[in-house]
Structure formats: structure tokens, C-alpha cells
XYZ file of C-alpha atoms in Angstrom:
578
model
C -2.428 -2.885 10.654
C -5.062 -1.764 8.506
C -4.842 -3.779 5.635
C -8.034 -4.643 3.741
C -7.787 -8.607 3.733
C -10.319 -8.681 6.358
C -13.210 -7.245 3.959
C -12.578 -9.462 1.344
C -15.594 -10.466 -0.293
C -16.204 -14.175 -1.152
C -18.210 -15.042 -4.049
C -21.133 -17.714 -3.557
C -20.359 -21.340 -5.173
C -21.930 -22.190 -8.049
C -25.128 -23.785 -7.601
C -25.132 -27.818 -8.433
C -28.745 -28.204 -9.809
C -28.327 -26.130 -13.041
C -30.401 -23.325 -11.885
C -28.977 -19.809 -12.564
C -27.420 -18.324 -9.757
C -29.453 -15.766 -7.683
C -27.995 -12.404 -7.782
C -28.254 -10.414 -4.052
C -29.764 -7.432 -3.542
C -27.652 -4.461 -4.838
C -24.926 -2.914 -1.761
C -26.459 0.395 -0.751
C -23.590 3.050 -1.084
C -22.763 4.311 2.763
C -19.522 6.799 3.364
C -18.060 7.377 7.106
C -18.939 10.407 8.690
C -16.046 10.132 11.169
C -14.838 13.981 12.158
C -12.448 14.322 15.011
C -11.575 17.981 16.073
C -8.731 18.995 17.460
C -7.122 22.400 18.858
C -4.217 23.826 17.162
C -1.450 22.788 19.043
C -1.680 19.181 20.634
C -0.639 19.017 24.365
C 0.761 16.093 26.087
C -2.029 15.133 28.582
C -1.856 11.504 28.927
C 0.524 11.666 32.306
C 3.519 9.462 32.433
C 2.155 7.735 29.203
C 3.633 8.613 26.109
C 2.152 8.842 22.489
C 3.791 5.726 21.288
C 3.297 3.682 24.194
C -0.472 4.788 24.264
C -0.721 3.842 20.322
C 0.883 0.364 20.833
C -2.066 -0.802 23.143
C -3.733 -1.172 20.168
C -3.293 -4.680 18.965
C -6.804 -5.620 17.017
C -9.459 -3.492 15.198
C -12.018 -3.588 18.134
C -8.912 -1.309 20.242
C -9.395 1.365 18.370
C -10.556 4.024 20.036
C -11.805 7.934 18.944
C -9.245 8.603 22.025
C -6.532 7.200 19.975
C -6.990 9.388 17.292
C -6.876 12.615 19.344
C -3.959 11.935 20.842
C -2.499 12.457 17.401
C -4.255 15.385 17.110
C -6.323 14.371 13.876
C -8.327 17.068 12.810
C -10.758 16.458 9.997
C -12.339 19.123 7.471
C -14.871 17.414 4.914
C -16.367 18.422 1.442
C -13.823 20.973 1.099
C -13.452 22.757 -2.527
C -10.902 21.567 -5.000
C -9.363 25.423 -4.251
C -9.513 24.643 -0.310
C -7.892 21.291 -0.547
C -4.306 22.682 -2.363
C -1.848 24.990 -0.891
C -2.218 27.593 -4.174
C -5.066 26.994 -6.268
C -3.399 28.526 -9.077
C -2.289 24.966 -9.734
C -5.462 23.759 -10.580
C -6.374 23.743 -14.292
C -8.481 26.728 -15.459
C -11.368 24.118 -16.891
C -13.167 27.535 -18.361
C -10.451 29.129 -19.639
C -8.808 25.922 -21.550
C -12.381 24.477 -22.694
C -13.028 28.040 -24.520
C -10.011 27.465 -26.623
C -10.440 26.460 -30.274
C -8.947 23.651 -31.535
C -6.764 25.342 -33.743
C -5.413 27.056 -31.699
C -4.123 24.046 -29.015
C -0.973 23.554 -30.337
C 0.409 26.813 -29.798
C -1.760 27.549 -26.336
C -0.476 24.137 -25.206
C 3.380 25.177 -25.492
C 2.271 28.276 -23.181
C 0.638 27.071 -20.532
C 3.340 24.132 -19.941
C 5.689 24.866 -16.807
C 8.875 23.562 -15.529
C 9.048 20.475 -13.109
C 11.416 19.074 -10.225
C 12.957 16.662 -13.038
C 13.541 19.083 -15.677
C 10.783 18.614 -17.922
C 7.753 20.521 -18.834
C 4.317 19.910 -17.421
C 1.601 18.666 -19.607
C -0.419 21.585 -21.051
C -3.990 22.350 -22.043
C -3.754 19.746 -25.107
C -3.417 16.828 -22.927
C -6.056 18.100 -20.428
C -8.600 18.204 -23.209
C -7.204 14.940 -24.861
C -8.004 13.448 -20.751
C -11.120 14.909 -20.368
C -12.689 13.785 -23.830
C -11.685 10.415 -22.871
C -13.295 10.608 -19.775
C -16.239 11.950 -21.306
C -17.165 8.895 -23.498
C -20.334 7.188 -22.523
C -20.187 4.138 -20.193
C -22.092 1.653 -22.607
C -20.007 2.602 -25.311
C -17.068 2.152 -23.917
C -17.851 -1.340 -22.220
C -18.729 -2.212 -25.987
C -15.359 -1.696 -27.302
C -14.001 -3.241 -24.107
C -16.332 -6.449 -24.815
C -15.767 -5.880 -28.889
C -19.418 -5.765 -29.048
C -20.266 -4.027 -32.622
C -21.554 -0.591 -32.476
C -25.426 -0.297 -33.286
C -26.654 1.096 -36.819
C -25.252 4.333 -37.418
C -22.778 4.715 -34.528
C -18.835 4.232 -34.499
C -17.307 2.669 -32.148
C -16.002 4.537 -28.800
C -11.803 5.232 -29.084
C -10.946 5.318 -25.322
C -6.912 5.960 -26.097
C -4.853 6.245 -22.994
C -8.664 5.715 -20.747
C -8.876 2.230 -21.676
C -7.545 0.355 -18.772
C -9.547 2.819 -16.356
C -12.587 1.544 -18.555
C -11.687 -1.814 -19.047
C -11.369 -2.051 -15.161
C -14.871 -0.140 -14.784
C -16.282 -2.653 -16.599
C -15.470 -5.075 -14.055
C -16.956 -3.266 -11.399
C -20.136 -2.682 -13.517
C -20.911 -6.589 -12.856
C -21.294 -6.175 -8.986
C -21.943 -2.165 -8.625
C -25.275 -1.002 -10.828
C -24.025 1.416 -13.261
C -25.094 5.179 -11.744
C -25.225 6.833 -15.160
C -27.759 4.449 -16.416
C -31.715 4.902 -15.619
C -33.106 2.930 -12.489
C -34.475 -0.162 -14.042
C -38.558 -1.020 -13.341
C -39.333 -3.160 -10.779
C -40.024 -6.873 -10.796
C -43.515 -6.590 -10.745
C -43.871 -4.041 -13.857
C -41.317 -5.988 -15.911
C -43.711 -8.961 -15.468
C -46.735 -7.399 -16.610
C -44.987 -6.107 -19.371
C -43.741 -9.129 -20.582
C -47.299 -10.810 -20.243
C -48.682 -7.998 -22.067
C -46.293 -8.133 -25.127
C -46.920 -11.709 -25.251
C -50.553 -11.677 -25.304
C -50.601 -9.238 -27.975
C -48.230 -11.567 -29.878
C -44.940 -9.582 -30.274
C -41.695 -11.132 -29.843
C -39.760 -9.972 -27.782
C -35.852 -10.100 -29.035
C -33.352 -11.619 -26.558
C -29.947 -10.660 -26.936
C -27.015 -13.098 -25.956
C -25.327 -12.487 -22.769
C -21.873 -12.347 -24.901
C -23.095 -9.433 -26.473
C -24.372 -7.412 -23.416
C -23.473 -4.636 -21.535
C -23.653 -4.580 -17.728
C -23.772 -7.929 -17.255
C -24.865 -8.728 -13.176
C -22.429 -10.809 -11.197
C -22.982 -10.167 -7.495
C -23.028 -7.256 -5.512
C -20.969 -4.528 -4.299
C -20.088 -6.428 -1.057
C -18.590 -9.116 -3.320
C -16.038 -7.508 -5.656
C -12.850 -8.588 -4.945
C -10.419 -5.555 -3.611
C -7.959 -6.033 -6.501
C -10.541 -4.622 -8.647
C -11.229 -1.769 -6.747
C -7.198 -0.745 -6.091
C -6.719 -1.453 -10.498
C -9.438 1.093 -11.058
C -7.584 3.840 -8.528
C -4.400 3.167 -10.203
C -5.565 3.031 -13.595
C -7.289 6.769 -12.789
C -4.431 8.067 -11.489
C -2.335 6.884 -13.837
C -4.245 9.089 -16.601
C -2.711 11.989 -15.279
C 0.359 11.093 -13.199
C 2.543 9.676 -15.950
C 2.197 12.723 -18.023
C 4.103 14.784 -15.140
C 6.858 12.135 -14.778
C 5.712 9.680 -12.352
C 4.087 6.466 -12.088
C 2.204 4.438 -9.338
C 3.779 1.370 -8.160
C 3.018 -1.234 -5.586
C 5.624 -1.409 -2.675
C 8.252 -3.725 -2.919
C 8.608 -4.245 1.026
C 5.568 -3.997 3.136
C 4.425 -0.272 4.025
C 5.068 0.425 7.377
C 4.335 3.077 9.980
C 7.039 2.783 12.766
C 6.567 3.473 16.519
C 9.349 3.954 18.455
C 9.548 4.464 22.261
C 11.381 7.461 23.722
C 14.416 5.902 26.027
C 13.629 5.755 29.808
C 16.201 6.787 32.367
C 17.448 3.623 34.179
C 16.473 1.513 35.876
C 13.218 1.648 33.762
C 13.550 -0.435 30.496
C 12.278 1.160 27.302
C 9.488 -1.120 25.576
C 10.596 -2.720 22.276
C 9.733 -0.671 19.262
C 6.559 -1.849 16.911
C 4.753 -0.927 13.497
C 1.250 -0.873 11.903
C 1.193 -2.364 8.529
C -1.122 -1.129 5.541
C -2.073 -1.548 1.991
C -1.420 1.425 0.530
C 0.320 1.672 -2.997
C 2.652 5.168 -3.788
C 2.855 7.341 -6.512
C 6.651 7.809 -7.310
C 8.597 10.113 -9.769
C 10.394 7.885 -12.339
C 14.111 9.006 -12.988
C 15.037 11.237 -15.368
C 18.462 8.476 -16.413
C 17.164 5.932 -19.067
C 19.558 3.341 -17.024
C 18.136 3.993 -13.661
C 14.804 3.650 -14.921
C 14.926 0.455 -16.470
C 16.789 -0.661 -13.016
C 13.651 0.018 -11.401
C 14.725 3.104 -9.510
C 11.780 5.307 -8.219
C 11.674 8.590 -6.841
C 9.599 10.104 -3.707
C 6.903 8.785 -2.807
C 5.094 11.886 -4.333
C 1.523 10.673 -3.059
C -0.121 7.255 -1.853
C -3.242 5.359 -2.551
C -5.470 3.783 -0.576
C -8.113 1.569 -1.741
C -10.571 -0.073 0.736
C -13.109 -2.860 0.608
C -15.484 -2.035 3.662
C -19.160 -1.248 1.848
C -20.695 -1.833 5.833
C -20.365 1.779 7.734
C -23.382 0.846 10.515
C -21.893 1.536 13.318
C -19.032 4.302 14.349
C -16.513 1.516 15.216
C -16.601 0.760 11.251
C -16.150 4.581 10.673
C -13.413 4.918 13.072
C -11.211 2.051 11.321
C -11.776 3.319 7.756
C -10.079 6.754 8.991
C -7.424 4.701 10.836
C -6.308 3.156 7.857
C -6.166 6.345 6.034
C -3.922 8.332 8.917
C -1.808 5.006 8.885
C -1.304 5.606 5.512
C -0.665 9.184 5.580
C 1.694 8.989 8.237
C 3.765 6.221 6.758
C 4.238 7.974 3.520
C 5.361 11.609 5.573
C 7.768 8.529 7.267
C 8.866 7.797 3.885
C 9.678 11.010 2.543
C 11.442 12.135 5.713
C 14.300 9.523 4.887
C 15.601 11.879 2.569
C 19.627 11.440 2.929
C 19.324 9.334 6.233
C 20.890 5.619 6.806
C 19.289 2.755 8.126
C 20.042 0.960 10.577
C 18.384 -2.333 10.848
C 16.544 -4.064 14.113
C 19.450 -5.558 16.564
C 21.810 -4.210 14.203
C 25.163 -4.943 16.564
C 23.292 -6.106 19.496
C 24.126 -9.399 21.026
C 21.110 -11.723 19.839
C 22.569 -11.035 16.254
C 26.256 -11.366 16.730
C 26.998 -13.438 19.679
C 26.384 -17.444 19.151
C 23.789 -19.082 20.780
C 25.844 -21.414 22.468
C 29.427 -20.201 23.337
C 30.747 -23.777 24.739
C 29.174 -23.501 27.733
C 27.772 -25.969 30.305
C 24.438 -26.308 28.639
C 25.858 -27.703 25.592
C 24.816 -27.585 22.146
C 21.190 -26.740 20.972
C 19.623 -28.184 17.659
C 20.640 -30.202 14.837
C 24.124 -29.751 16.826
C 22.687 -31.042 19.694
C 20.966 -33.657 18.502
C 24.030 -35.035 16.296
C 26.309 -34.575 19.597
C 24.033 -37.135 21.155
C 24.306 -39.632 18.794
C 28.113 -39.409 18.664
C 28.203 -39.636 22.161
C 26.247 -42.632 22.524
C 27.692 -44.547 19.772
C 31.191 -44.238 21.221
C 29.990 -44.914 24.936
C 28.665 -47.988 22.677
C 31.691 -48.768 21.505
C 29.668 -48.793 17.807
C 31.716 -46.833 15.652
C 29.728 -48.054 12.626
C 27.226 -45.553 14.079
C 29.090 -42.567 13.474
C 27.712 -39.822 11.460
C 30.095 -39.619 7.924
C 32.519 -37.231 8.051
C 32.463 -34.028 5.853
C 35.206 -32.949 3.716
C 36.444 -30.553 5.628
C 36.878 -32.802 8.710
C 38.411 -35.584 6.881
C 40.906 -33.543 5.414
C 41.699 -31.876 8.849
C 41.949 -35.314 10.335
C 44.029 -36.634 7.418
C 46.716 -33.915 7.718
C 46.621 -33.570 11.546
C 49.792 -35.385 12.881
C 49.627 -38.468 15.467
C 48.993 -37.810 18.895
C 49.028 -39.696 22.081
C 45.918 -42.433 23.454
C 43.647 -40.338 24.469
C 41.358 -41.094 27.861
C 37.466 -42.244 27.017
C 36.267 -39.244 28.185
C 38.674 -36.832 25.955
C 38.027 -39.132 22.837
C 34.100 -38.853 23.367
C 34.555 -35.000 23.591
C 36.963 -34.486 20.889
C 34.570 -36.719 18.602
C 31.587 -34.728 19.338
C 33.460 -31.531 18.708
C 34.926 -33.037 15.567
C 31.206 -34.173 14.162
C 29.667 -30.861 14.872
C 31.994 -28.887 13.571
C 31.262 -25.731 16.020
C 28.493 -23.519 15.849
C 29.572 -22.025 12.361
C 31.336 -25.080 11.289
C 30.230 -27.432 8.497
C 26.675 -28.105 7.786
C 25.657 -32.172 7.926
C 26.260 -33.802 4.126
C 23.363 -33.547 1.779
C 21.321 -36.285 1.334
C 20.541 -37.535 -2.331
C 16.848 -37.070 -1.650
C 15.197 -34.132 0.225
C 11.551 -33.305 0.531
C 10.167 -29.881 -0.588
C 9.157 -29.122 3.311
C 12.189 -30.728 4.664
C 14.117 -28.383 2.421
C 12.248 -25.344 3.669
C 12.890 -26.542 7.123
C 16.735 -26.565 6.420
C 16.774 -22.750 4.647
C 14.816 -21.818 8.102
C 17.470 -23.802 10.454
C 20.482 -22.198 8.369
C 19.244 -18.528 8.555
C 18.983 -19.106 11.960
C 22.513 -20.235 12.515
C 23.574 -16.786 10.584
C 22.244 -14.877 13.247
C 21.997 -11.871 10.886
C 19.379 -9.185 11.786
C 15.907 -9.069 10.347
C 15.504 -7.829 6.675
C 15.612 -4.401 5.775
C 12.152 -2.771 5.843
C 13.336 -0.217 2.815
C 13.153 -0.083 -0.273
C 16.761 -0.446 -1.583
C 15.708 0.626 -5.164
C 14.326 3.834 -3.892
C 15.390 7.244 -3.613
C 13.580 8.780 -0.662
C 12.744 12.313 -0.679
C 10.205 14.440 0.029
C 9.086 15.764 -3.455
C 7.380 19.081 -3.463
C 7.530 19.850 0.353
C 7.641 23.590 0.880
C 11.132 23.914 2.612
C 11.704 25.671 6.076
C 7.950 25.377 7.049
C 8.348 22.230 9.575
C 5.295 20.630 8.054
C 4.975 18.351 4.938
C 1.499 18.329 3.044
C 0.910 14.703 2.061
C -1.805 13.724 -0.976
C -3.650 10.311 -0.588
C -6.131 9.238 -3.085
C -9.056 7.122 -1.373
C -11.499 5.079 -2.855
C -14.519 3.740 -1.616
C -17.404 1.664 -3.285
C -17.197 3.005 -6.846
C -15.891 6.492 -5.377
C -12.842 8.236 -5.097
C -11.837 11.464 -3.350
C -8.252 13.030 -2.462
C -7.085 13.554 0.944
C -4.794 16.336 1.752
C -2.997 16.100 5.509
C -0.560 18.247 6.873
C 1.976 16.530 9.023
C 4.270 18.493 11.690
C 8.025 17.267 11.600
C 7.588 17.272 15.570
C 4.827 14.707 15.278
C 7.046 12.795 13.299
C 9.906 12.998 15.829
C 7.667 11.784 18.464
C 6.633 8.596 16.491
C 10.604 8.243 15.795
C 11.273 8.111 19.077
C 12.088 11.752 19.955
C 11.464 13.764 22.852
C 7.708 14.314 23.338
C 6.489 18.251 24.000
C 3.365 19.406 21.776
C 3.343 19.457 18.174
C 0.426 20.895 15.610
C -2.589 18.986 14.726
C -2.859 16.637 12.153
C -5.328 18.637 9.514
C -6.788 16.532 6.922
C -8.928 18.046 4.557
C -11.130 16.008 2.074
C -12.534 16.502 -0.852
C -16.158 15.321 -1.581
C -16.966 11.781 -2.878
C -16.589 11.482 -6.762
C -18.183 8.860 -8.487
C -16.276 7.221 -11.317
C -19.546 6.260 -13.183
C -20.617 9.830 -13.935
C -18.334 11.616 -16.673
C -19.082 14.700 -15.233
C -17.608 14.185 -12.124
C -14.558 11.772 -12.944
C -13.755 14.526 -15.164
C -13.835 16.829 -12.245
C -11.759 14.458 -10.157
C -9.374 13.969 -12.738
C -9.058 18.321 -12.511
C -8.340 17.832 -9.259
C -5.741 15.077 -9.634
C -4.455 17.498 -12.103
C -3.905 20.273 -9.554
C -2.131 17.780 -7.137
C 0.198 16.742 -9.349
C 1.256 20.086 -10.650
C 1.655 21.182 -7.116
C 3.924 18.605 -5.929
C 6.317 17.962 -9.128
C 6.572 21.973 -9.497
C 10.051 23.172 -9.874
C 11.558 23.910 -6.166
C 14.895 26.061 -6.217
C 15.774 24.621 -2.377
C 15.268 21.061 -3.833
C 18.081 18.565 -3.853
C 16.632 16.586 -6.682
C 15.516 13.522 -4.403
C 18.796 12.362 -3.932
C 17.941 10.406 -0.900
C 19.109 7.717 1.144
C 18.535 4.377 0.444
C 18.263 2.934 4.243
C 16.326 3.889 7.005
C 17.020 5.198 10.391
C 17.150 2.957 13.827
C 14.029 2.123 15.648
C 15.931 0.659 18.612
C 17.463 -2.176 20.074
C 14.887 -4.894 20.974
C 12.581 -6.978 18.783
C 9.822 -5.397 16.845
C 6.100 -6.310 17.341
C 3.934 -6.341 14.461
C 0.108 -5.681 14.996
C -1.471 -6.722 12.598
C -5.653 -5.576 12.676
C -6.008 -6.965 8.956
């Protein structure tokens, strides 16, 4: 639905006259300021229109209105401190205390600061935190020289990036599109021209550094940044902390979808078909303790979610509303995934007539598709008495005709009907013989046709290698705290959304009454170019992972079901608002 593919920046083609490409002016840094408010309880105020039916009226980005978010009960609190972001502020790292520990005492203090986790291991301690802090405090220019393999200036040593190498590698990609805010602002073009002429008049030769020995080489502006760069940067940043807590960032193997199932209506009214909103989020999963399960690609969770959007222009309220809607969809679908623990999947149309009953059951309408075309050829050939034009027999039909006993002479009409049945072999009978040379297009067409003949329901929407569980959820409270790492421009912020179980029940077709509002708390936007801000953001992610991966006594260990609950009887409507 709110995937970021519609905002992909397109790089301009290189010039053909040999002149250097003109870099467009820098993209200004803007952030959305959409903050809808809601009461503690969200009553039903739309008459006969249910919440799901109201959300199903969205088919494209221009259909989104503030009333849709108000109907869900979205309540945004912006620029909260890390202590107000977490449900328990004691899980944040005590930065002043940990930074005051002497280096020779780190090993002893590290064991005292490790806490038990839900996977049976211990959390990282002060030593790991100090290592990550030291790596992120590396100067950008020194780190970019290491990435580009440029020798360090005389008297300096090359920066050692350690675990942050992947992060700085992606940040160096960013520097070609977004100006590095850690550097002093560049002088105006008029001043640089006057300085160059003065130096030339005095006879001073200005040293020219080759482009391959430079850092911060401009390539374009922020609007032209490929969206994969931002996703990779956010992934590398979160991995710095998540990996030490026994988690990893994984891109979904099935399309993330927020399923909307209308509640059944009493007859004679017909229930609308279910639908879904797609998204482009990634997830933080817990890695299984069993080595064989980890090698097989089994994941547990999701623990949290990541959302990187390519939007750079928020010139009107519609753009800000769309960006918030993307975050809301990412939060709700993550809550749906976490609520699947212990459930089984019922695929769309499972055991329904359109996936179990043949399309042609022998009625007067006749066969359809490839069988119908073959039956028409057989009928024309028999009517004309030209048996040479009959399609060749398949192995199964030839064997059956050879072993069948002789029968009496048949009438002309019965003979045609029997030949038609023998040639088409029934709906689920033998397929036509393969030809020696089949083009790739025709082969793909036949594969689609064969899947049509199988009459199976649509493919599963749940990851079969995921052990769905609500890791870190407070049991018995009636809500789930879902954390989302959000990225825009070259900034990152952490979002906590409190999703009510009643709201999830309504979205899955339950009885609509009232539910608690969807409270979204958002931290400030941290600039990943500034080393102090990215260290602060790392501490916030550290607190989130420490809270979510804490040991909960009533937790069942994440042995959730591998399949999903059913979403209705009809076909699924995809509302793609990319």
C-alpha cells in the first residue's frame, strides 16, 4: 500500500558532449509534522459503516484523509525523550556511569552489567557498549578514507572501524547525495572564484587532488538517492546493537501485508471480501538458539520493524499524512505478525467451491480453455472424416485404448463425443504432449495455465520459516508495544506504538465496539552524520533491544504457529498505493 517505490529518485543521464554533469542544488532537509490527536477510548461514530469497510475505501494515496487515522484512533506524541519512550526507563544504558569506568576495570564491570535474555543467553554489558560508542565516534572523513582505501595524512593513523565498517560504508554512499553536516559549510561560489583569481595573480599554484583520492565526492542531490541506500544504512545501524542481543535484521520472504477482514453481516446482506495493504518494511527477528534451526533460516518474532522511506518533499499536508500512514501500516502489520503465536493459517478460499470444484463439470456449456480448443479440433476432424488431423494420442490414452475390449459399432454422434472425451482426457486428465521446441514465453504461459487447472487457493501469506511470537510483550495487559525504527533523509528516529488487542480483533473481523487509542510516541530525529547524535540514537536502540529481549517468566519461548488465521471466504483485493 504505502511502499516507497513511488518515490524512487531517477538519476539524470550522463551528458553526451563530454562536459561534466551539473550537480543540482542540495535537497533541503524537511520532516513531516502530522500529529493527529485522539481520546483514550475510540468509540464507533460512523453509523453502519464499520472500521474495516471505512479503511477499504482507500485505493490510492490521494484517498487518504485525516479521518481515516482518526477512525483508527491514532494519537501522536512527538519529540519525546528516551526515558519517556520506553515503558521502563531502567533498561536504558546509564551513559554517565558507564563512561566513568576506567579501562582496566571494564572486564570486571562488564560481567556485572549483563542481564538474562529471553533466549537463555546474557545481554551485552558495558564493554560492548563502550566499543560501539568508540566506533561510532570516529570522524566521518577518517572513516571514509578507510572505506575508500585512501592513505591517512602524514602523522595520522588510519581509522579502525571494527563492527561499524558496514555502517560507514553506507554512510559514505550517502555523502555523494546528502551534504555531510559534520563538515563546516562550504563558501559561496563567488567567494571561491575571487580566491582562485587572487591565488593565480600571486603566482601560487593550487594543489589539485585527484577525484579517486577525495572524500565527499558529490554525485547528486538527496532526492536522487537510490532508496536501497537508506534501507541499507538503517539496517547496518540497527545491526550494530541487535546482533549482540541475539537478533538480526531480515528482509521479509513474503510480502508484508496488513490484512483487513470485514465482520460477517447477517443475511440477506453479503459480507464484503477481505483486502490488505502492502508495505516495504523489514523486521528484526530473534535468531534461534538451535544451530540447525538457524542454518535452516528459521527466525523468531518479529521483535521490531524498520521503515525507510524515500520521501524528501513534505510541502503539503497530504505528503505528511501519507508518510504517517506508512508508519501506521508498518506498526499494525507487525502487531498482527506478533499476535499469530499459536495460530494456524487458513488460506484465502481454502475448501471453497472456486478452489475445489472443477470449472467445467460436464454441463451443456462444454469445456473451456485449452480443453475446449482441442475438443473443437476433434469434432471438426471427425465430422469431415479426416482422421489424420486428430491430435496424437498420449501415453495414457493409447495404453487405455489398447487394453480396452472391442465394443459394438457406435453411431456418428456417440463416436464424436467419445473421441472428444478421449482426446481431452477430462479436466484433470493428461496434458497435451510436449513439443520439441517451446519458447520461453509459451512455457511461462503453459505454467500459468497448469496452475489454473490445479484449482488451488492462493499462496500462503505467512512465512513458513518464521516462529511467530510476541517477544517482549507484557502479558495480560491487553496491548502490545511495537517499536519501529524510522528513517528519512539522513536521519533516524525510534517510534513506540501501543496497539490494543481489541483493535487487532476488529481488523481481523471481530465485533466492533470500542478500543484504546493507538498511541504513537516518537523520539527526535537523530542526524547520522553527527557522531554525538548517532551515539545517542545507538543508546536508544540499545534500550529498546534490552527491553524487548528481557527475560519474561510467563513467556512461552516463541514457539508460535507457522501458519495464519483465516481472513474470509472471498477473493482478496490488494490496494497498492505505491
